[in-house]
Coordinates of C-alpha atoms and ligand atoms in Angstrom, one line a residue:
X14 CA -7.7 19.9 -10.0
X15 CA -10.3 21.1 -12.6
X16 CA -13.5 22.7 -12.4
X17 CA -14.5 19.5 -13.4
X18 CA -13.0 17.2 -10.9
X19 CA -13.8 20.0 -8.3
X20 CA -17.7 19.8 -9.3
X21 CA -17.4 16.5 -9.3
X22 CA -15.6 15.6 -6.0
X23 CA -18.1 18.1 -4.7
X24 CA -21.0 15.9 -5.5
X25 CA -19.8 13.2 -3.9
X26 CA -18.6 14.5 -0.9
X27 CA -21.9 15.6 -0.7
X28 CA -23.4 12.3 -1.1
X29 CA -20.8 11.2 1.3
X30 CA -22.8 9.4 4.4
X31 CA -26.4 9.8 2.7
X32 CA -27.0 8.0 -0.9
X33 CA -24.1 7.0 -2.8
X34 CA -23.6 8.3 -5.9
X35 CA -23.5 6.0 -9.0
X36 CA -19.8 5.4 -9.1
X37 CA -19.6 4.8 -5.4
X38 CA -21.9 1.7 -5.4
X39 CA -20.3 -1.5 -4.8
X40 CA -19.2 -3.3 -7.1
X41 CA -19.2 -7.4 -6.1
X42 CA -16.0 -9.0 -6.9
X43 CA -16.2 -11.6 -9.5
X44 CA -15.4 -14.2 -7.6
X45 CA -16.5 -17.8 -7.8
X46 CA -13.6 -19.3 -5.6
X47 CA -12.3 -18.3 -2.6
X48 CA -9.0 -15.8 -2.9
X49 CA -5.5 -17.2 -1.3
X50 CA -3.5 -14.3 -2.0
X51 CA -4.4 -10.6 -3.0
X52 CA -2.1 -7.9 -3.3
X53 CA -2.2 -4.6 -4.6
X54 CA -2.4 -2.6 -7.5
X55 CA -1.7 -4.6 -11.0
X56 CA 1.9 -5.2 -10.4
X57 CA 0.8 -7.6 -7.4
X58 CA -0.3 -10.0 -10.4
X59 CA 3.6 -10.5 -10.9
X60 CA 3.9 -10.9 -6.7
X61 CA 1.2 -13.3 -6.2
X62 CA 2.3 -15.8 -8.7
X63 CA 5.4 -15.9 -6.5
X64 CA 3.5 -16.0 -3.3
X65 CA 1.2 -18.8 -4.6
X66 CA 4.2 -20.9 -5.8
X67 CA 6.0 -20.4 -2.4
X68 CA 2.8 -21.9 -0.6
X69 CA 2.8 -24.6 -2.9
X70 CA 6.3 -25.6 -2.4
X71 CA 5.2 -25.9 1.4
X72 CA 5.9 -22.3 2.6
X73 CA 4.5 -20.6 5.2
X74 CA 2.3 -17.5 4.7
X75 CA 4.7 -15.2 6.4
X76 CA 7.2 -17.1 3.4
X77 CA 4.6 -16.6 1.0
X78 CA 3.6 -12.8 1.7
X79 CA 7.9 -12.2 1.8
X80 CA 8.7 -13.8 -1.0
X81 CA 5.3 -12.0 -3.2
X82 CA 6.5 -8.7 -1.6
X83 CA 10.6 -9.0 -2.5
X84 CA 9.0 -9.2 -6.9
X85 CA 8.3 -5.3 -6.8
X86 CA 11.4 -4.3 -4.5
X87 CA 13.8 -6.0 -6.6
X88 CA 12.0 -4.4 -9.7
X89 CA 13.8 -1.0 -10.6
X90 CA 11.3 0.1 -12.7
X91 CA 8.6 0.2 -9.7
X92 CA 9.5 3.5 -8.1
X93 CA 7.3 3.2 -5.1
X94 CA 9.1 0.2 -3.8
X95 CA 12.5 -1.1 -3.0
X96 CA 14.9 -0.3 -5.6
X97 CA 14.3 2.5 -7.8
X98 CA 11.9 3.9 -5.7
X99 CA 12.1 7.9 -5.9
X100 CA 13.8 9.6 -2.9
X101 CA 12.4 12.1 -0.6
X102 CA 13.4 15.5 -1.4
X103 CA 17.1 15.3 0.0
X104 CA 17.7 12.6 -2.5
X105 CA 18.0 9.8 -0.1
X106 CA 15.8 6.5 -1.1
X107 CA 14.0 5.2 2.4
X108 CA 12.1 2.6 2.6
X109 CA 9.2 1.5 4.8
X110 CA 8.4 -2.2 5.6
X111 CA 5.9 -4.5 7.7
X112 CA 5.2 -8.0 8.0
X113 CA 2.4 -9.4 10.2
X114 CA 1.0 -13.1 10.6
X115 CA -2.6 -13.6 12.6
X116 CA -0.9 -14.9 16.2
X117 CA 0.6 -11.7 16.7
X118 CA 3.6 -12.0 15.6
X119 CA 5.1 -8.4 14.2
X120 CA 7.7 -6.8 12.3
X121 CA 8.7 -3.6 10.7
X122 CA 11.3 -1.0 9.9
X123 CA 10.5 2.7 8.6
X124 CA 13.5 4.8 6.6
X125 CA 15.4 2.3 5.8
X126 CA 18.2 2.8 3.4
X127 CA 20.7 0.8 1.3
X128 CA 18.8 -2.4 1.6
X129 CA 16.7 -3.7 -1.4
X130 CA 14.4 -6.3 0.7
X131 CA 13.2 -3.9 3.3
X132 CA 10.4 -6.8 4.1
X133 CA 12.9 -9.6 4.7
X134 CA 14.5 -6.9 7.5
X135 CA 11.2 -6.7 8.8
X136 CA 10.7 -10.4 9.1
X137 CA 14.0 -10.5 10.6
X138 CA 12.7 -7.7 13.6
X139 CA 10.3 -10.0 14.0
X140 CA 11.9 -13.3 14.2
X141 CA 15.6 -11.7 15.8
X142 CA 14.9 -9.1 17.8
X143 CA 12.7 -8.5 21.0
X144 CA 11.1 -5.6 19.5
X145 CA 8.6 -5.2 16.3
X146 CA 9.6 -1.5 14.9
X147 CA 12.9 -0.1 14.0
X148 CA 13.9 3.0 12.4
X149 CA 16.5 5.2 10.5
X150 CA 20.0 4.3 10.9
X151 CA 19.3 1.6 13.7
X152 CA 17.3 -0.2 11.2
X153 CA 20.0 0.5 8.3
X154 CA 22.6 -0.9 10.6
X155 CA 20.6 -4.0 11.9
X156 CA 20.1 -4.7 7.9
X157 CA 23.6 -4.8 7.5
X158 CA 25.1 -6.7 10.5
X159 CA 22.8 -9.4 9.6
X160 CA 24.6 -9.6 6.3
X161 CA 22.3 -8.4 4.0
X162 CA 24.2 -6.8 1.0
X163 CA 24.1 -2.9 0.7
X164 CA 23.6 -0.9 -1.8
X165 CA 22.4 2.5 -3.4
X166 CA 19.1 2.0 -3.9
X167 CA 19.1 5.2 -6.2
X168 CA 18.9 4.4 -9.7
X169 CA 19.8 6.7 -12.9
X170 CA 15.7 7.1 -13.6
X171 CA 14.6 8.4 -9.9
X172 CA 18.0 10.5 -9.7
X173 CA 16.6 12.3 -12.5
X174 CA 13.0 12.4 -11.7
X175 CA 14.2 13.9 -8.2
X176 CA 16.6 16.3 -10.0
X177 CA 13.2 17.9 -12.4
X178 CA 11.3 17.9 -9.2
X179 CA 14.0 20.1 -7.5
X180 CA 13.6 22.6 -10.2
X181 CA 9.9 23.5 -9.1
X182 CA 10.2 21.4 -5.1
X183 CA 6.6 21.5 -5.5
X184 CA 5.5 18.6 -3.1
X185 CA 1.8 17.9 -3.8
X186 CA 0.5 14.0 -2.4
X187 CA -1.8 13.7 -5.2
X188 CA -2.8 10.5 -6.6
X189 CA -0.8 11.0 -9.1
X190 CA 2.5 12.5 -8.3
X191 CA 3.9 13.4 -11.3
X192 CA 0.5 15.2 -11.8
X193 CA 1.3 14.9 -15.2
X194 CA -1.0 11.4 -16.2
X195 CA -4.6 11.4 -16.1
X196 CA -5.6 9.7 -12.9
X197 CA -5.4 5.7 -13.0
X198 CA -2.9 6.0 -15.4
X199 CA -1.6 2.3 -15.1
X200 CA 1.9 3.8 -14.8
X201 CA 1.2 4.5 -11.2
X202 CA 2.2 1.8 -9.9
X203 CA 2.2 2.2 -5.8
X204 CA 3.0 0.2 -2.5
X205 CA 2.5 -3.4 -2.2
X206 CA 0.6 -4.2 0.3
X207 CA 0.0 -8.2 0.6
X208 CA -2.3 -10.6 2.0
X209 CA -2.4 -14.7 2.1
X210 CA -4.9 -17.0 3.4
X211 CA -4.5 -21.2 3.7
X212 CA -7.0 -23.5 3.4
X213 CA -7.6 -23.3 7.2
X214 CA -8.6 -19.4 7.0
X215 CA -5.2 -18.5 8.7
X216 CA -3.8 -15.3 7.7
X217 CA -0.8 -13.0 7.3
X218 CA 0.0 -9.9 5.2
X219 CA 2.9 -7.8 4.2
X220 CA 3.5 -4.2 3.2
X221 CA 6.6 -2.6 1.5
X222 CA 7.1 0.6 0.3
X223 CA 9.5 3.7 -1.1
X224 CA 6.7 6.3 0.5
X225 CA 5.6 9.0 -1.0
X226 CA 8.5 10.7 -3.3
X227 CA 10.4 13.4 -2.7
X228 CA 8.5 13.4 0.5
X229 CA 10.4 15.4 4.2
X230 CA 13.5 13.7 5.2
X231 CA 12.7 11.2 8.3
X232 CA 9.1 11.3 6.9
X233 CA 7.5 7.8 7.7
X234 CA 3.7 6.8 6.2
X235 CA 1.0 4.4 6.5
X236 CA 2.8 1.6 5.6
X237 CA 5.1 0.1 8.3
X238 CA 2.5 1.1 10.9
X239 CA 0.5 -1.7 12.4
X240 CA -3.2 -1.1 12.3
X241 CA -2.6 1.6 9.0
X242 CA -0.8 0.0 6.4
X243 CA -1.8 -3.4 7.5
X244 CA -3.8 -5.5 10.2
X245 CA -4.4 -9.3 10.5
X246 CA -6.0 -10.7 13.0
X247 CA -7.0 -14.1 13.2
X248 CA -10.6 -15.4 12.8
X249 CA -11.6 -11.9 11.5
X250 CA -9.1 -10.8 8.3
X251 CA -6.8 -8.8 7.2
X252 CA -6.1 -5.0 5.3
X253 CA -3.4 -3.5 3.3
X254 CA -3.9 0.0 2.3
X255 CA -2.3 2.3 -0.7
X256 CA -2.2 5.9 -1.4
X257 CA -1.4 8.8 0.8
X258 CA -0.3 7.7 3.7
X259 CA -1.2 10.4 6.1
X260 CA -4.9 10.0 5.1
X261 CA -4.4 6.2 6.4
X262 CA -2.5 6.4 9.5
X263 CA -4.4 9.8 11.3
X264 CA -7.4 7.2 11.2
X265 CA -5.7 3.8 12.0
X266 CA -6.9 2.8 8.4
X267 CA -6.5 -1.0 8.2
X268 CA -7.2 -1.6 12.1
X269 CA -10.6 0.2 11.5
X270 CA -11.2 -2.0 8.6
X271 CA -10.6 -5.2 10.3
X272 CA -13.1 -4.0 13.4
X273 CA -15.4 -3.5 11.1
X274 CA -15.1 -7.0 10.2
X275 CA -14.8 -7.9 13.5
X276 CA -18.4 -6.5 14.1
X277 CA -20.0 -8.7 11.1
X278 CA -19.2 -6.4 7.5
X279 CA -18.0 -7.9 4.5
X280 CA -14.6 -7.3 3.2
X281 CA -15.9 -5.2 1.3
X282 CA -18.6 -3.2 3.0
X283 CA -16.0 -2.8 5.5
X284 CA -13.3 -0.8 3.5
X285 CA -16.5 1.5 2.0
X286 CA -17.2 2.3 5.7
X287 CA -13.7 3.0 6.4
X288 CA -13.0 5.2 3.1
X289 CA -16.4 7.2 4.1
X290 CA -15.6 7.6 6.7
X291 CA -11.8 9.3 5.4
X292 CA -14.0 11.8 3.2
X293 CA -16.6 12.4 5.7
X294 CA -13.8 13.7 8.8
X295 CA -11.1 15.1 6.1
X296 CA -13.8 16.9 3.5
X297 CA -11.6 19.2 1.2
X298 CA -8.7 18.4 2.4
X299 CA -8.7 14.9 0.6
X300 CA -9.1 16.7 -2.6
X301 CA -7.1 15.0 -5.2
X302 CA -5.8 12.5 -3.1
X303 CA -6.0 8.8 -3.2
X304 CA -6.4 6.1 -0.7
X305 CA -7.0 2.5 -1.0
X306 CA -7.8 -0.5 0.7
X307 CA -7.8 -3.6 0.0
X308 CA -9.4 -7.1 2.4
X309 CA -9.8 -10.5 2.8
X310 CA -11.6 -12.4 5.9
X311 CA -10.7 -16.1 6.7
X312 CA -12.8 -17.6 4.4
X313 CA -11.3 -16.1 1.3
X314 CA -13.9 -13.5 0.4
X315 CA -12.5 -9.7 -0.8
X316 CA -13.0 -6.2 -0.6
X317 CA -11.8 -3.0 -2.3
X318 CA -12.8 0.6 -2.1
X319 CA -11.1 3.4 -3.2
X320 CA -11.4 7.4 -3.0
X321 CA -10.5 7.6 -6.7
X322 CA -10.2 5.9 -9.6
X323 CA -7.6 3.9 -10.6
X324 CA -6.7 1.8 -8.0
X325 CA -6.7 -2.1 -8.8
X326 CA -5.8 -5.6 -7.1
X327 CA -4.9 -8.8 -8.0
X328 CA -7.1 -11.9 -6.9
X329 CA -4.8 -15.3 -6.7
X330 CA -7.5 -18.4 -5.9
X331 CA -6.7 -21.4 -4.6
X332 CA -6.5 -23.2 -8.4
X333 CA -3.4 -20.4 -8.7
X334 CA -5.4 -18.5 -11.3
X335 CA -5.2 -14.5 -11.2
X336 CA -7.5 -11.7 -12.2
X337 CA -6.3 -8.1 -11.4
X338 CA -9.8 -6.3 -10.8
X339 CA -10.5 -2.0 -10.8
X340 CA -11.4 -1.1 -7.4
X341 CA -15.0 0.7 -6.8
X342 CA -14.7 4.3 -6.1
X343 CA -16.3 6.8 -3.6
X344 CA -15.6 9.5 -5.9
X345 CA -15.7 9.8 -9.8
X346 CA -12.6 12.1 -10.7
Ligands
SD4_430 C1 2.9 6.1 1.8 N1 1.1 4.7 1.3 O1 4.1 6.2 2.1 C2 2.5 5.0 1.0 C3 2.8 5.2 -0.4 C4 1.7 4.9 -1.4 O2 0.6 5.9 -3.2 O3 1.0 4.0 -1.3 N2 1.6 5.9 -2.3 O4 2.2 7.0 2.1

C-alpha cells in the first residue's frame, strides 16, 4: 500500500464509528422498483438474466438462484468461480458452494474438486442427504456418485497464473490479488453470491466460489458457511458477501447483516453497520483488504457497502431490467 492509501485508510479508520467521511456516506440505490434478483459484482448481470428467466419459466427461487449461479462457474474466464478458478498454492482448484431458501432449508460443500457446478452439489446436500455441509473428498465423492461429470477444473490460464505466483509464493489477501491493477479494476471479478425474491417477499440465495487463490491447501472461506457467506431468513432478508473471506466469517458476516434487519435497518444501513463494525474490531489488520456485502429484505429494497472501492452489484427488477450499480465505500483507497 502507498503512503497515500495508508494516509488515506488512516483517515477513515479514524472516522470509523464517529462521522463518516465523505466517501463513506450512503449512497441510495436508484431504484424505482422493487429488486427480484441481485447478485454480485458486474458479472452477476450475466447470472441474473438467467435467474430471472428461470422464474419466469415457473422456477423456483432455489431454481432460479442455481441456475444464475452455474453462468460464472461454467465461465473459464471467471477465475474466482467454478472452472478456471485459480488453485490454492498446491495447484489443486477447490471450490466452495452454498445454497439456502427462507424455510430453512440448507446446503453446502467446501473444497470441492473436479466438479464444475459446485452449487448444484450443494442443492443436492440439501435435497439428498440428511446433512447440510460436506467437505473435501467426501464431498468430491458424493458429486460424483450422483453422476455429475468430472473433470479438471484447472485451465491452461490459472495453471500459469499459479506457476508465476510460485516463483515469488507471496500470498497477500488483498483486494486485488494480482496486486498488479489499481483497485476496482473491473478485471476482478470475485464470488457470486446470489439472492432472489417473488412477488410474495419469499426468499433464497446462493453462493459459489474458487476462494481466495493460491490460498493453504484444505483452506475453506466465507462462502459455504451459513450466516458468513450468506443468510436468508424469511420475513426479514437475505446477504451474500464477497472479498476476504476470513474478514467475513471471524464475524458471522451475513447472519449479523440480517439481525440487523431483523431489528428494523435498511438493507443498506444494515451492511454499513456490519462493515463498521469489520474496521472498527480488525483496525490495521484490514489494510488493503476488501469485503463486501450485498442485501435485499422481502419487499425488494437493497443494500451495499463495501470497505473499498470497487466492488459492484447487479439489480434485476421485476420488469427483468438490470442495472449493475458501484457499491458505497467505508474507505476511499
Ligand atoms: C473467499 N470470499 O473464499 C471468498 C472469495 C472472494 O474476493 O470473494 N474473493 O474468501
Amino acid at each position: 500500500m502507498s503512503d497515500l492509501h495508508r494516509r488515506s485508510f488512516m483517515t477513515a479508520l479514524a472516522a470509523v464509528g464517529g462521522a463518516l467521511p465523505l466517501a463513506a456516506r450512503a449512497r441510495a440505490v436508484p431504484q424505482k422498483d422493487a429488486a427480484t434478483i441481485v447478485s454480485t459484482w458486474d458479472f452477476g448481470a450475466a447470472a441474473n438474466a438467467v435467474a430471472f428467466a428461470r422464474l419466469k419459466a415457473g422456477g423456483s427461487l432455489l431454481d432460479a438462484v442455481e441456475a444464475g449461479a452455474m453462468v460464472p462457474e461454467a465461465d473459464p474466464t471467471n477465475h474466482s468461480v467454478g472452472l478456471g478458478g485459480y488453485p490454492d498454492r498446491d495447484g489443486h482448484v477447490t471450490l466452495d458452494a452454498v445454497i439456502m431458501d427462507d424455510a430453512g432449508g440448507v446446503g453446502a460443500v467446501a473444497a470441492l474438486e473436479d466438479t464444475v457446478h459446485a452449487i448444484s452439489v450443494a442443492r443436492r446436500v440439501m435435497e439428498k442427504t440428511p446433512h447440510t455441509f460436506l467437505v473435501g473428498e467426501g464431498a468430491t465423492r458424493f458429486a460424483r456418485d450422483q453422476g455429475f461429470p468430472q473433470q479438471s477444473l484447472l485451465t491452461p490460464d490459472a495453471e500459469k497464473a499459479w506457476r508465476d505466483w510460485l516463483k515469488t509464493a507471496d500470498y497477500r489477501p488483498e483486494a486485488n490479488i494480482e496486486n498488479r491493477r489499481p483497485l476496482g479494476d473491473a478485471r476482478d471479478h470475485d464470488t457470486i453470491g446470489i439472492l432472489a425474491r417473488n412477488a410474495g417477499g419469499r426468499l433464497a440465495g446462493a453462493c459459489t466460489t474458487s476462494g481466495m487463490a493460491f490460498k493453504m491447501r484444505g483452506r475453506v472461506g466465507d462462502s459455504p458457511q451459513v450466516g458468513s457467506g450468506l443468510f436468508v431468513e424469511r420475513g426479514v432478508g437475505g446477504a451474500t458477501s464477497t472479498g476476504v473471506g476470513e474478514e467475513v466469517t471471524r464475524i458471522a458476516g451475513t447472519a449479523r447483516v440480517v439481525a440487523s434487519m431483523r431489528a428494523g435497518r435498511s438493507p443498506q444501513a444494515a451492511c454499513e453497520e456490519v462493515v463498521r463494525h469489520i474496521a472498527q474490531l480488525r483496525g490495521d489488520a484490514i489494510r488493503g483488504m476488501q469485503v463486501g456485502f450485498l442485501a435485499i429484505d422481502p419487499a425488494g429494497r437493497v443494500g451495499a457497502f463495501c470497505l473499498l472501492p470497487g466492488f459492484t452489484y447487479a439489480v434485476t427488477d421485476a420488469a427483468g431490467r438490470t442495472v449493475v450499480h458501484p457499491a458505497a465505500s467505508l474507505f476511499k483507497s
